[in-house]
């Protein structure tokens, strides 16, 4: 099991990077192996058909919760 202690804002950083690079015509996200393993373990990302990292629905939710305007932050 990949264990990674994410610092404040780090989860959002990596998820945003994966999300931005999942679009066609963009460069693949350069995510360190240990971070990618942790995100897969958390079910926030998964490998797509072409082998590129794709953000899951759970990852999208985590990304929304990292935003400053999230309801739990108010």
mmCIF file of C-alpha atoms in Angstrom:
data_model
loop_
_atom_site.group_PDB
_atom_site.id
_atom_site.type_symbol
_atom_site.label_atom_id
_atom_site.label_comp_id
_atom_site.label_asym_id
_atom_site.label_seq_id
_atom_site.Cartn_x
_atom_site.Cartn_y
_atom_site.Cartn_z
ATOM 1 C CA UNK A 1 0.000 0.000 0.000
ATOM 2 C CA UNK A 2 1.344 3.388 -0.973
ATOM 3 C CA UNK A 3 1.435 5.733 1.980
ATOM 4 C CA UNK A 4 1.985 9.399 1.384
ATOM 5 C CA UNK A 5 1.360 12.174 3.837
ATOM 6 C CA UNK A 6 0.013 14.993 1.728
ATOM 7 C CA UNK A 7 0.795 18.482 2.955
ATOM 8 C CA UNK A 8 -1.885 21.176 2.888
ATOM 9 C CA UNK A 9 -2.696 21.982 -0.738
ATOM 10 C CA UNK A 10 -0.541 19.186 -2.157
ATOM 11 C CA UNK A 11 -3.448 16.870 -2.960
ATOM 12 C CA UNK A 12 -5.160 19.645 -4.890
ATOM 13 C CA UNK A 13 -1.923 20.467 -6.723
ATOM 14 C CA UNK A 14 -1.444 16.920 -8.024
ATOM 15 C CA UNK A 15 -5.116 16.425 -8.852
ATOM 16 C CA UNK A 16 -5.213 19.723 -10.744
ATOM 17 C CA UNK A 17 -2.091 18.694 -12.671
ATOM 18 C CA UNK A 18 -3.648 15.355 -13.655
ATOM 19 C CA UNK A 19 -6.967 16.987 -14.505
ATOM 20 C CA UNK A 20 -5.345 19.614 -16.731
ATOM 21 C CA UNK A 21 -3.213 17.044 -18.554
ATOM 22 C CA UNK A 22 -6.111 14.642 -19.218
ATOM 23 C CA UNK A 23 -7.403 16.849 -22.033
ATOM 24 C CA UNK A 24 -6.492 15.925 -25.597
ATOM 25 C CA UNK A 25 -3.479 17.738 -27.008
ATOM 26 C CA UNK A 26 -1.815 18.396 -23.648
ATOM 27 C CA UNK A 27 1.407 16.971 -22.279
ATOM 28 C CA UNK A 28 1.122 14.032 -19.920
ATOM 29 C CA UNK A 29 1.317 14.931 -16.224
ATOM 30 C CA UNK A 30 4.717 14.292 -14.662
ATOM 31 C CA UNK A 31 3.543 12.838 -11.356
ATOM 32 C CA UNK A 32 6.188 11.171 -9.162
ATOM 33 C CA UNK A 33 5.649 7.426 -8.846
ATOM 34 C CA UNK A 34 5.027 7.463 -5.082
ATOM 35 C CA UNK A 35 2.440 10.248 -5.416
ATOM 36 C CA UNK A 36 0.693 8.456 -8.298
ATOM 37 C CA UNK A 37 0.553 5.231 -6.263
ATOM 38 C CA UNK A 38 -0.971 7.109 -3.328
ATOM 39 C CA UNK A 39 -3.563 8.777 -5.579
ATOM 40 C CA UNK A 40 -4.463 5.395 -7.117
ATOM 41 C CA UNK A 41 -4.776 3.882 -3.634
ATOM 42 C CA UNK A 42 -7.087 6.754 -2.666
ATOM 43 C CA UNK A 43 -9.006 6.097 -5.933
ATOM 44 C CA UNK A 44 -8.530 9.712 -7.025
ATOM 45 C CA UNK A 45 -6.831 8.817 -10.326
ATOM 46 C CA UNK A 46 -6.711 5.818 -12.640
ATOM 47 C CA UNK A 47 -4.859 4.891 -15.800
ATOM 48 C CA UNK A 48 -6.832 5.581 -18.960
ATOM 49 C CA UNK A 49 -6.982 3.419 -22.064
ATOM 50 C CA UNK A 50 -3.926 5.166 -23.481
ATOM 51 C CA UNK A 51 -2.000 4.851 -20.206
ATOM 52 C CA UNK A 52 -2.397 8.510 -19.230
ATOM 53 C CA UNK A 53 -3.578 9.347 -15.747
ATOM 54 C CA UNK A 54 -7.237 10.338 -15.532
ATOM 55 C CA UNK A 55 -9.009 11.891 -12.575
ATOM 56 C CA UNK A 56 -11.904 9.854 -11.151
ATOM 57 C CA UNK A 57 -15.202 11.153 -9.802
ATOM 58 C CA UNK A 58 -13.764 10.855 -6.292
ATOM 59 C CA UNK A 59 -10.747 12.865 -7.437
ATOM 60 C CA UNK A 60 -13.027 15.540 -8.895
ATOM 61 C CA UNK A 61 -14.851 15.757 -5.567
ATOM 62 C CA UNK A 62 -11.553 16.050 -3.678
ATOM 63 C CA UNK A 63 -10.456 18.780 -6.076
ATOM 64 C CA UNK A 64 -13.689 20.723 -5.503
ATOM 65 C CA UNK A 65 -13.238 20.399 -1.749
ATOM 66 C CA UNK A 66 -9.745 21.910 -2.044
ATOM 67 C CA UNK A 67 -11.158 25.109 -3.548
ATOM 68 C CA UNK A 68 -11.304 28.155 -1.274
ATOM 69 C CA UNK A 69 -15.047 28.575 -1.878
ATOM 70 C CA UNK A 70 -15.946 25.036 -0.796
ATOM 71 C CA UNK A 71 -18.923 24.901 1.538
ATOM 72 C CA UNK A 72 -16.982 23.214 4.364
ATOM 73 C CA UNK A 73 -14.368 26.019 4.324
ATOM 74 C CA UNK A 74 -16.884 28.794 4.978
#
